[in-house]
Coordinates of C-alpha atoms in Angstrom, one line a residue:
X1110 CA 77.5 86.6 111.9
X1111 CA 77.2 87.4 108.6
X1112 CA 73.7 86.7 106.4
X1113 CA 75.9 85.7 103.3
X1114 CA 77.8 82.2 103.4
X1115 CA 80.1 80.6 101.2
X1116 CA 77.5 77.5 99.5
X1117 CA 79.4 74.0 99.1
X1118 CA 78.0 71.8 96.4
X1119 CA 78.1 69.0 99.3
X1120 CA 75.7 70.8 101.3
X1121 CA 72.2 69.8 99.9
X1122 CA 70.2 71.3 103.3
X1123 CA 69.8 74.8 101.9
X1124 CA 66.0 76.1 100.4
X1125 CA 65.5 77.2 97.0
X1126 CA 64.7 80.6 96.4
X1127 CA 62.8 80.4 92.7
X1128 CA 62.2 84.3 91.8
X1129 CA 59.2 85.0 89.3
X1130 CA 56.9 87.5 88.4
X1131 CA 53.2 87.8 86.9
X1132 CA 54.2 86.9 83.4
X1133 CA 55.8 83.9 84.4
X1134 CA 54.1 82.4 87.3
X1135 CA 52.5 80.0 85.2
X1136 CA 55.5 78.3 84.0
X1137 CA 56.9 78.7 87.7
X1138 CA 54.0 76.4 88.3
X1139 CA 54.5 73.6 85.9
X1140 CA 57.6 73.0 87.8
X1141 CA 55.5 71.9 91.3
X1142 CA 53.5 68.9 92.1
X1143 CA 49.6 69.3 92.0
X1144 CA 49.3 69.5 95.5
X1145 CA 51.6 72.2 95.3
X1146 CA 50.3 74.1 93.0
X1147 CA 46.6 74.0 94.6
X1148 CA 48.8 75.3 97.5
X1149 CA 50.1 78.2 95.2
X1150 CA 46.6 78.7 94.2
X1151 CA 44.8 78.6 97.3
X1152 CA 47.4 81.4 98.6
X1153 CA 46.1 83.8 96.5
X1154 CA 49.9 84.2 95.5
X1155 CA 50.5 86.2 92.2
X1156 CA 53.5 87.0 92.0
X1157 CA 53.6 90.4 92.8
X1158 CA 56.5 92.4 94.1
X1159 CA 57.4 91.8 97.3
X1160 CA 55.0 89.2 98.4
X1161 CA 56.2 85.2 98.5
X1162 CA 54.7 81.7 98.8
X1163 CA 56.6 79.0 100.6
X1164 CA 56.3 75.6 99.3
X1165 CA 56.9 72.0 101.5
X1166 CA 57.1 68.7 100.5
X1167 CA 54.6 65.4 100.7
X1168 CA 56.1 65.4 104.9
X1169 CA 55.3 69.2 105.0
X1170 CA 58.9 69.9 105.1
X1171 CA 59.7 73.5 103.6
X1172 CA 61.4 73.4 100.1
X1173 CA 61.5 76.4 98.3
X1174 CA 60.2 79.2 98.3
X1175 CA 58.9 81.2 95.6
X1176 CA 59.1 85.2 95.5
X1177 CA 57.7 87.8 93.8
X1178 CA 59.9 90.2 92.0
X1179 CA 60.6 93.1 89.3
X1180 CA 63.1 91.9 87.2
X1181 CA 64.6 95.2 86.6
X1182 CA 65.5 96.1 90.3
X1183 CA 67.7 93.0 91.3
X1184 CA 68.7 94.8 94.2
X1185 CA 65.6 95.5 95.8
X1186 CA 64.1 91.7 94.6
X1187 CA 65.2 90.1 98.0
X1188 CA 65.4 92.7 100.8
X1189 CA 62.6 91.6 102.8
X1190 CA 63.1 88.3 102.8
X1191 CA 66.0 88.0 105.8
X1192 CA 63.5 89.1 108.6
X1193 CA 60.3 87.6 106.6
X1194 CA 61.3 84.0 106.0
X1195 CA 61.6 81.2 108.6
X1196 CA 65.5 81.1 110.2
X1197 CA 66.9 78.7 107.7
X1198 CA 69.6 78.6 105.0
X1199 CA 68.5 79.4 101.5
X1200 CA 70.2 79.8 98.1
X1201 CA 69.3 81.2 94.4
X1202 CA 67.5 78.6 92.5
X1203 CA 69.1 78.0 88.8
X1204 CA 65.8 78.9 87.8
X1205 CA 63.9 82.1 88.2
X1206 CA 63.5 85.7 86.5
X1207 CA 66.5 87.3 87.8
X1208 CA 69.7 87.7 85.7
X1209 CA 72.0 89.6 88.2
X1210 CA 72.0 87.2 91.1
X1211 CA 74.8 89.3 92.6
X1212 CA 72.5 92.3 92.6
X1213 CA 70.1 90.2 94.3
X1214 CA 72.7 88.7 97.3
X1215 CA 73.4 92.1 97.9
X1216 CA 70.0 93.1 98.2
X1217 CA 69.5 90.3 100.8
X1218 CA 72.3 91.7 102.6
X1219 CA 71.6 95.1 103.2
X1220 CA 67.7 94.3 104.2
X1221 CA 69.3 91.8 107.0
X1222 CA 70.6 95.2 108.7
X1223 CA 69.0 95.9 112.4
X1224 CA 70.4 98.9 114.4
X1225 CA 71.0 96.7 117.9
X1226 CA 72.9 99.2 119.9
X1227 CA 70.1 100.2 122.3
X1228 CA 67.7 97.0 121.9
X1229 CA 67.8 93.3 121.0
X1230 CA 67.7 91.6 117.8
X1231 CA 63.9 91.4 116.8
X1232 CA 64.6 88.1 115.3
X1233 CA 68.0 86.7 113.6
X1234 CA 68.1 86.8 110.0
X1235 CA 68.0 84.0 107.5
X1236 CA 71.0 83.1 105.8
X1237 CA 71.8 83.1 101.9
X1238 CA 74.2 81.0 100.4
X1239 CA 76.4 82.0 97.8
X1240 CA 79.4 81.2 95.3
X1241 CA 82.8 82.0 97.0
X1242 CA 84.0 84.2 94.3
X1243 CA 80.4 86.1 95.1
X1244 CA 80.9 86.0 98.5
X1245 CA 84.5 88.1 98.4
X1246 CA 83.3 90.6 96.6
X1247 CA 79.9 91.4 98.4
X1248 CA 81.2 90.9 102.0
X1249 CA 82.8 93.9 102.2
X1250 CA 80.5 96.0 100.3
X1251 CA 77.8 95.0 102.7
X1252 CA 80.0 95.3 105.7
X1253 CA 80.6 99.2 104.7
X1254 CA 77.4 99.7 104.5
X1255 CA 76.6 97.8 107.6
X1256 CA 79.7 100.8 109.1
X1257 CA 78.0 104.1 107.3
X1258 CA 74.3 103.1 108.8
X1259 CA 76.0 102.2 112.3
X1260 CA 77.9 105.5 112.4
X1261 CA 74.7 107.5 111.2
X1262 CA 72.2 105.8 113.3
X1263 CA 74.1 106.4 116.5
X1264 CA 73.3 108.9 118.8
X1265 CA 75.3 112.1 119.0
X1266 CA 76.4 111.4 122.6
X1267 CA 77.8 108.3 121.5
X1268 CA 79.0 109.2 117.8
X1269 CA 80.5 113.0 118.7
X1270 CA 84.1 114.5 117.2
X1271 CA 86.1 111.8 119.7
X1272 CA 84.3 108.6 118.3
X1273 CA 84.6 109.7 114.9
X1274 CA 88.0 109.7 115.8
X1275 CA 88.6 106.2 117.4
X1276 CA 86.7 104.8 114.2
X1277 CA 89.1 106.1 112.3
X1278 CA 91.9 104.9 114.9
X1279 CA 90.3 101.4 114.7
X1280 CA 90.6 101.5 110.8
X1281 CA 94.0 102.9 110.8
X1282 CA 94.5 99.6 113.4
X1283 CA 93.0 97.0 111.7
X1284 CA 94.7 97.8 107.9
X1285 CA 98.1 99.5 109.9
X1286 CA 97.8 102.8 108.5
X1287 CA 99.0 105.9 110.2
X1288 CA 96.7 108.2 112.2
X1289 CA 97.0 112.0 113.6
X1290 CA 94.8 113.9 114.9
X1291 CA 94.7 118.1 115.4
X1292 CA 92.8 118.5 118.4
X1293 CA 91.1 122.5 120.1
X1294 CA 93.1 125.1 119.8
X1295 CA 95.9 122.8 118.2
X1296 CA 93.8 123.0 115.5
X1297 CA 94.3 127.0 115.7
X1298 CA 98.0 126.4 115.6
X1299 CA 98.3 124.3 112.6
X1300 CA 96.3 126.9 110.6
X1301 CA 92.8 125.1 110.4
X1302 CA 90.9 128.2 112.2
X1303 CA 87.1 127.2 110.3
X1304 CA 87.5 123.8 111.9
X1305 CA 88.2 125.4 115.1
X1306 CA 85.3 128.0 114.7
X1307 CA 82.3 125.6 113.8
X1308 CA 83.1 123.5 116.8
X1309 CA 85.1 126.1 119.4
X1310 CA 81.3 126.2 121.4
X1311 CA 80.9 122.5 121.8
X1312 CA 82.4 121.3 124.9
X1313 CA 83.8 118.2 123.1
X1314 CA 86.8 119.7 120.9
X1315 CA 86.7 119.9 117.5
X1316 CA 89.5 117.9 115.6
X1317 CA 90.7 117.8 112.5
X1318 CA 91.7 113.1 111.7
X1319 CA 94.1 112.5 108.9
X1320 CA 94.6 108.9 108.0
X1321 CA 97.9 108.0 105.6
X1322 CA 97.7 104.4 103.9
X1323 CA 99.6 102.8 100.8
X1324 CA 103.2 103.1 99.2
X1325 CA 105.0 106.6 98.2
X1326 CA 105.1 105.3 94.7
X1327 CA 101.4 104.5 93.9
X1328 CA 98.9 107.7 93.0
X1329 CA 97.8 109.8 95.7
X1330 CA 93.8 110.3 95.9
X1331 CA 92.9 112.1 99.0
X1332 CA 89.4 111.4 101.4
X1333 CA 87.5 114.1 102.8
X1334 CA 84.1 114.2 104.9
X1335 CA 82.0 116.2 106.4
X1336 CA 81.8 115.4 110.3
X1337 CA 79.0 117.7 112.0
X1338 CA 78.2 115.3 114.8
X1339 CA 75.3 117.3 115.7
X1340 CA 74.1 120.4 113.9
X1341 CA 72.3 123.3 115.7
X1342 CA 72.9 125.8 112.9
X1343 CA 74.5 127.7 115.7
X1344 CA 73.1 131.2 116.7
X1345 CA 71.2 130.5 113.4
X1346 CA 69.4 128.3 115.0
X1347 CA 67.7 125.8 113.5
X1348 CA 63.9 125.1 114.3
X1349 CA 62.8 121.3 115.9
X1350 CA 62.2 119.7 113.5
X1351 CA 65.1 121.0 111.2
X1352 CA 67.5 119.5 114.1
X1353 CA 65.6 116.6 115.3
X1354 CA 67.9 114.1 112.7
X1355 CA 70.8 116.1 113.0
X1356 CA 73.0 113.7 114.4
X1357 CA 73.3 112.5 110.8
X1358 CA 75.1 115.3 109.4
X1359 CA 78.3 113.3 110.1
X1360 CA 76.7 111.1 106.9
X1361 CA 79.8 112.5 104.7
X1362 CA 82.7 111.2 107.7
X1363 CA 80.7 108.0 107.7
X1364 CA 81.2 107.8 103.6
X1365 CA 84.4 108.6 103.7
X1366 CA 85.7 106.2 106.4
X1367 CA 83.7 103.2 104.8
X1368 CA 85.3 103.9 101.3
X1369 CA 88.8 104.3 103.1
X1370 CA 88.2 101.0 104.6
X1371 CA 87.0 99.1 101.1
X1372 CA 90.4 100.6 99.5
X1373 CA 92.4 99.4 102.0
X1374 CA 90.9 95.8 102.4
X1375 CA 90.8 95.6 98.8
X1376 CA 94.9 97.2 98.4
X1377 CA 94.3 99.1 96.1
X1378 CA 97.6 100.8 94.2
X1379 CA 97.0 103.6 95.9
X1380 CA 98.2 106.6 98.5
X1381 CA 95.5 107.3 100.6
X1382 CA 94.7 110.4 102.4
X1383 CA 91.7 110.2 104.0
X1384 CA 90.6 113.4 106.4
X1385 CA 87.7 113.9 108.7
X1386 CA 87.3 117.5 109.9
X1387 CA 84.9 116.8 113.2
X1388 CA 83.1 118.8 115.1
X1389 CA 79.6 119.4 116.6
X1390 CA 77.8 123.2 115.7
X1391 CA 76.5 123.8 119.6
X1392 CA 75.4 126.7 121.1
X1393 CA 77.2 128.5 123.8
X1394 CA 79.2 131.9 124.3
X1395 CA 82.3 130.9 122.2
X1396 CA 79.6 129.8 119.1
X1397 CA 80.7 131.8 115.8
X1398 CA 78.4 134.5 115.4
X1399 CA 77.1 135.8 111.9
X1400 CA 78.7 138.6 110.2
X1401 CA 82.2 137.1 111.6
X1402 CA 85.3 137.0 109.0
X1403 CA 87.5 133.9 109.2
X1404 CA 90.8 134.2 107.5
X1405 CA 91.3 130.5 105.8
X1406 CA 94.0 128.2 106.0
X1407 CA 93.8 128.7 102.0
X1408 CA 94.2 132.9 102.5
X1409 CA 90.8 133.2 101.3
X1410 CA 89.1 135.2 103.9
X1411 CA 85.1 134.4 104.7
X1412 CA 82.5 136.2 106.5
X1413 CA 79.7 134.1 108.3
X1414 CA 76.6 135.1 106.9
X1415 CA 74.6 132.0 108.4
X1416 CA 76.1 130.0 111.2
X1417 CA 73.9 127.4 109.4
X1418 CA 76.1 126.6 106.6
X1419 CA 78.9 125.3 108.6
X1420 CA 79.7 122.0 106.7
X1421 CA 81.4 124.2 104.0
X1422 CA 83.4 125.9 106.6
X1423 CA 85.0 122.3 108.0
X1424 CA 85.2 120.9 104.7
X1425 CA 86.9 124.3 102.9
X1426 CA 90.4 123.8 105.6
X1427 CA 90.5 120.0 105.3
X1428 CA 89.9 120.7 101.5
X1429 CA 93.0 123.0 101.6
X1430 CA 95.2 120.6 103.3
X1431 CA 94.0 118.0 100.6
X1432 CA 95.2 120.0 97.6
X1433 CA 99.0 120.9 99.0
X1434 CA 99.8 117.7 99.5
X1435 CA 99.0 117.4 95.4
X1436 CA 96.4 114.4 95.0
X1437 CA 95.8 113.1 91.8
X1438 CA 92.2 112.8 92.7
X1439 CA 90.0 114.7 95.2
X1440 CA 86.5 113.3 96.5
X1441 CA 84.4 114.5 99.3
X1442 CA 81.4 113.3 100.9
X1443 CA 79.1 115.9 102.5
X1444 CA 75.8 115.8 103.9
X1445 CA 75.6 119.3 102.6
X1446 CA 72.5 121.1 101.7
X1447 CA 68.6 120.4 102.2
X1448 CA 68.7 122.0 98.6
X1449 CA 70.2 119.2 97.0
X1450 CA 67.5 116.8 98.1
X1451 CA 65.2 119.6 97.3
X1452 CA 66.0 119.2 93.7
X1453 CA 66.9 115.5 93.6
X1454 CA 65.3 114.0 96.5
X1455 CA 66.6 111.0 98.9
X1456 CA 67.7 108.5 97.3
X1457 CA 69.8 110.3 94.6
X1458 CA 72.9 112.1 95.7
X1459 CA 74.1 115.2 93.9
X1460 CA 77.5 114.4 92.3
X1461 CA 79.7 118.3 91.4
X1462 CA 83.1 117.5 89.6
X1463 CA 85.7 119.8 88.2
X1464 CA 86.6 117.2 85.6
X1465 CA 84.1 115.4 83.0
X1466 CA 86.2 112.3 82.0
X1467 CA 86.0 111.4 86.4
X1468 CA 82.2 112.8 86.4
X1469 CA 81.1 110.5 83.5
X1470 CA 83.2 107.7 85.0
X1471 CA 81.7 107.9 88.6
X1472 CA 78.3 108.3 86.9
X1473 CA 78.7 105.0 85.3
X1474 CA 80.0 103.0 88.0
X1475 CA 76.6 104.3 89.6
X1476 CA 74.8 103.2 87.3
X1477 CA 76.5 99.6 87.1
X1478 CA 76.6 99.1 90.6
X1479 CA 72.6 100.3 91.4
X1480 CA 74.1 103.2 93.2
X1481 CA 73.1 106.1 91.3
X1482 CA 74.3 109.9 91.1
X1483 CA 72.9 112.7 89.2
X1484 CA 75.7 115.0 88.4
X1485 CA 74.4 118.7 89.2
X1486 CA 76.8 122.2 87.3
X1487 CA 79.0 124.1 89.1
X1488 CA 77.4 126.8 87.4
X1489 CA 79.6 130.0 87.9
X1490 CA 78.2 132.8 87.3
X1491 CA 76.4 132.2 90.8
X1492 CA 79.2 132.7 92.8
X1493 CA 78.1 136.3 92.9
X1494 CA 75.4 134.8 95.5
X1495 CA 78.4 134.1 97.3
X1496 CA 79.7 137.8 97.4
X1497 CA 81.0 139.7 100.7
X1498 CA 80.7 143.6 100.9
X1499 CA 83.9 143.1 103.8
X1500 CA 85.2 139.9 102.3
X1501 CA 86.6 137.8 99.7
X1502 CA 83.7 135.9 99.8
X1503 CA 80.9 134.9 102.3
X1504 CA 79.2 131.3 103.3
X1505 CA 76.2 131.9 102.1
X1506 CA 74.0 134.9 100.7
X1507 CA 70.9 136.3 101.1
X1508 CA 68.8 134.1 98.0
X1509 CA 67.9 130.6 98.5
X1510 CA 68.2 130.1 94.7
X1511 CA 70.3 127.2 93.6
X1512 CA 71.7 126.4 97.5
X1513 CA 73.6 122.7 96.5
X1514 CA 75.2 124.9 93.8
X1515 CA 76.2 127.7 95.8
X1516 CA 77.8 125.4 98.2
X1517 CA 79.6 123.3 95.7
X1518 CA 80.9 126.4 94.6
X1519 CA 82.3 127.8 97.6
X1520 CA 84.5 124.5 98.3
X1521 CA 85.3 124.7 94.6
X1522 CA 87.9 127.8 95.6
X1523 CA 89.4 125.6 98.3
X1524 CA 90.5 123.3 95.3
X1525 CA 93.2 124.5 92.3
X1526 CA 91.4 123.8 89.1
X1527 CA 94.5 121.4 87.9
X1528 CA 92.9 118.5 90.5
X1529 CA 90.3 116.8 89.7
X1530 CA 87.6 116.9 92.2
X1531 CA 84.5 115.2 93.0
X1532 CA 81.6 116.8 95.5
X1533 CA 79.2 114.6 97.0
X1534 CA 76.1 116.0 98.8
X1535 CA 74.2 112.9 100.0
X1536 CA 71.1 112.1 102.6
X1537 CA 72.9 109.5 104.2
X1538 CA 69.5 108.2 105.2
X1539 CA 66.2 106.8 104.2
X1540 CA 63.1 108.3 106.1
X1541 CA 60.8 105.1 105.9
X1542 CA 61.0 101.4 105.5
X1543 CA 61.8 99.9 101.8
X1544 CA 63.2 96.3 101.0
X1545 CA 66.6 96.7 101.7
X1546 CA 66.6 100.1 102.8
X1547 CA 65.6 100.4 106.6
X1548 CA 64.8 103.3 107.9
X1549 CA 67.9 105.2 109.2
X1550 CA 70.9 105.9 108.1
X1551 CA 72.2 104.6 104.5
X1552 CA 75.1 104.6 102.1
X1553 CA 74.4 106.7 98.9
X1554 CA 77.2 107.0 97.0
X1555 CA 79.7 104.7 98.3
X1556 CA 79.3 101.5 96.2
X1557 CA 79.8 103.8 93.0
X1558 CA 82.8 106.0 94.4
X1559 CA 84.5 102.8 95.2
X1560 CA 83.7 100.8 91.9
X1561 CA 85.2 103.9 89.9
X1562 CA 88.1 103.4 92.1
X1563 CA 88.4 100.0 91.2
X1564 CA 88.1 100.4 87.8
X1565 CA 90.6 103.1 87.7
X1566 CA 93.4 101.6 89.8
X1567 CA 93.1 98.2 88.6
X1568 CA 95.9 96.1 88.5

């Protein structure tokens, strides 16, 4: 059941939520009873971020509650308060320090989340009431996020190249789009042989998933994400604790799927491709071996240089695919390279594009919807890190130097400079606890991708 309800201005049961911080508490306070306020008082509550005071009435009947916030991160203002305050219905007083109430809903939605695959509910959530209008537009933002953090969190075993598939099968279901599906050495036949290389060892079969939504007269945009279900590096193998969260490295698929599903639910004017090349990099006999040379379904042929930088292999054939059927728009989603974070750390995903005008626009949806992106260059003059003595290019080279550039810059060949493209290498996951970010996996990226989508296809 969702955390966020529609409010009716009949129903007078709900709490008041009154936000405030240090420079206002006192006036906060002229707004309570003296009992009240000795209460205030006597809990040593300041208003600081993060911390809240709960206020009753002459019976002892709770009231409101007042909470401790920065007013300049609406979004983070309320995400504890779900799993912290007693089970009850609340709502956004008129009063309070917070201007984007929105901001702050959807705050209290995404810190309601609890991965409950493998073990109960520690406790349920509180509920906030909202305006309707609010309600339709945050529901399904929270409930893709709610998909990328279920599809990240869960263990390989359960979340390998087949249930990629069905969750793409269950979209395609639910908004009656069409699904196919390239599966082994079919993939081999329908000339997607770096698919079929990166996941030929595993004994669950790579597959390439193409979902088709929308009518043949709206814009095509095509989907594309990275789905390394597990990553080994392969006979480059990785050390422990370089593969012990490695199950999230389908972060990109997870993306791409949730974005699919807010453009359909919201019908957008749009033809939509989306494409999930799966696979898990495993160890075995048939693995890929360095110093290989893959001829690509684009003709470009690459030598393996590390079995470790297989997400640009998968991506560069489902890439391909992309551009011949002649999008208007191009975006991928890749957990890609440990460079990028690196350089830009968690919580801000690296954003390549081909084109400024979509770059500056993505950027600002980011920015608008508290989902930032830092756009990095696709700075050319290191593709000669990418250079093959045997071939017309390799997957990686010998200098660490610039690695999120490197790799943006092989999948740029994959993609005719006359599309404009958008690369994003995200974390796809938060390493600790934060108000509204629990630790696991995590959407980065997605709320801006799909505001610049709506702003671009409105109607």
């Amino acid at each position: 059941m969702s955390v966020l309800i529609e409010r009716k201005t009949s129903d007078r049961n709900s709490i008041a939520i009154e936000t405030t911080d240090a420079q206002h508490l006192a006036a906060t306070k002229r707004r309570l009873t003296a009992a009240q306020r000795r209460w205030v008082a006597d809990s040593a509550f300041e208003a600081a971020p993060g911390t809240f005071a709960l206020i009753a009435d002459e019976s002892g009947k709770l009231v409101r509650v007042l909470v401790g916030v920065d007013a300049g991160d609406a979004l983070g203002a309320l995400g504890a308060l779900p799993r912290a305050l007693p089970d009850a219905t609340y709502h956004l007083a008129d009063e309070g320090v917070l201007k984007d109430k929105k901001q702050a809903a959807l705050g209290w939605a995404l810190g309601a989340y609890e991965f409950t695959r493998y073990r109960k509910a520690r406790r349920a959530p509180a509920k906030l009431a909202i305006a309707a209008a609010d309600l339709a537009t945050l529901q399904p933002l929270a409930e893709a996020t709610t998909l990328v953090r279920d599809l990240v969190n869960t263990p390989t075993e359960d979340m390998g190249p087949k249930h990629l598939a069905d969750a793409v099968k269950q979209l395609g279901k639910t908004h009656k789009a069409k699904v196919r599906e390239w599966v082994g050495d079919e993939l081999l036949t329908a000339r997607f042989p770096t698919i079929h290389a990166v996941g030929r060892a595993s004994h669950r079969s790579p597959r390439l998933i193409e979902l088709n939504w929308g009518k043949n007269t709206d814009p095509k945009i095509a989907v594309v994400g990275k789905g390394v279900c597990f990553d080994t590096g392969g006979l480059d193998l990785k050390p422990a604790d370089g593969m012990r969260w490695m199950k999230k490295d389908m972060g990109g698929a997870a993306h791409a799927i949730a974005l699919a599903g807010l453009i359909m639910q919201a019908k957008l004017p749009v033809r939509l491709q989306l494409l999930i090349p799966a696979v898990e990099n495993a160890v075995s006999g048939a693995a890929m071996r360095p110093g290989e040379v893959i001829t690509t379904r684009a003709g470009i042929t690459v030598e393996v240089d590390n079995t470790d930088a297989e997400g640009r292999l998968v991506l560069c054939d489902a890439l391909t695919y992309a551009s011949e059927q002649k999008p208007e728009l191009l975006i991928d989603f890749a957990t890609l390279t440990g460079a990028a974070r690196v350089a830009l750390g968690p919580d801000l995903p690296a954003l390549f594009a081909n084109n400024d005008d979509a770059a500056d626009r993505v950027i600002a949806a980011g920015r608008a919807s508290n989902d930032p992106l830092w756009r990095l260059p696709l700075w050319r003059p290191y593709r000669k890190m990418l250079e093959s003595y045997l071939a017309d290019m390799a997957n990686a080279g010998a200098s660490r130097h610039a690695g999120a550039i490197t790799a943006a810059l092989y999948l740029e060949r994959f993609v005719p400079d006359t599309t404009p493209w958008l690369h994003l290498d995200t974390y796809a996951w938060n390493d600790g606890d934060r108000p509204g970010r629990p630790r696991g996996g995590e959407a980065l990226g997605l709320r801006a991708f799909f505001a610049f989508l709506q702003e671009r296809y409105k109607r």
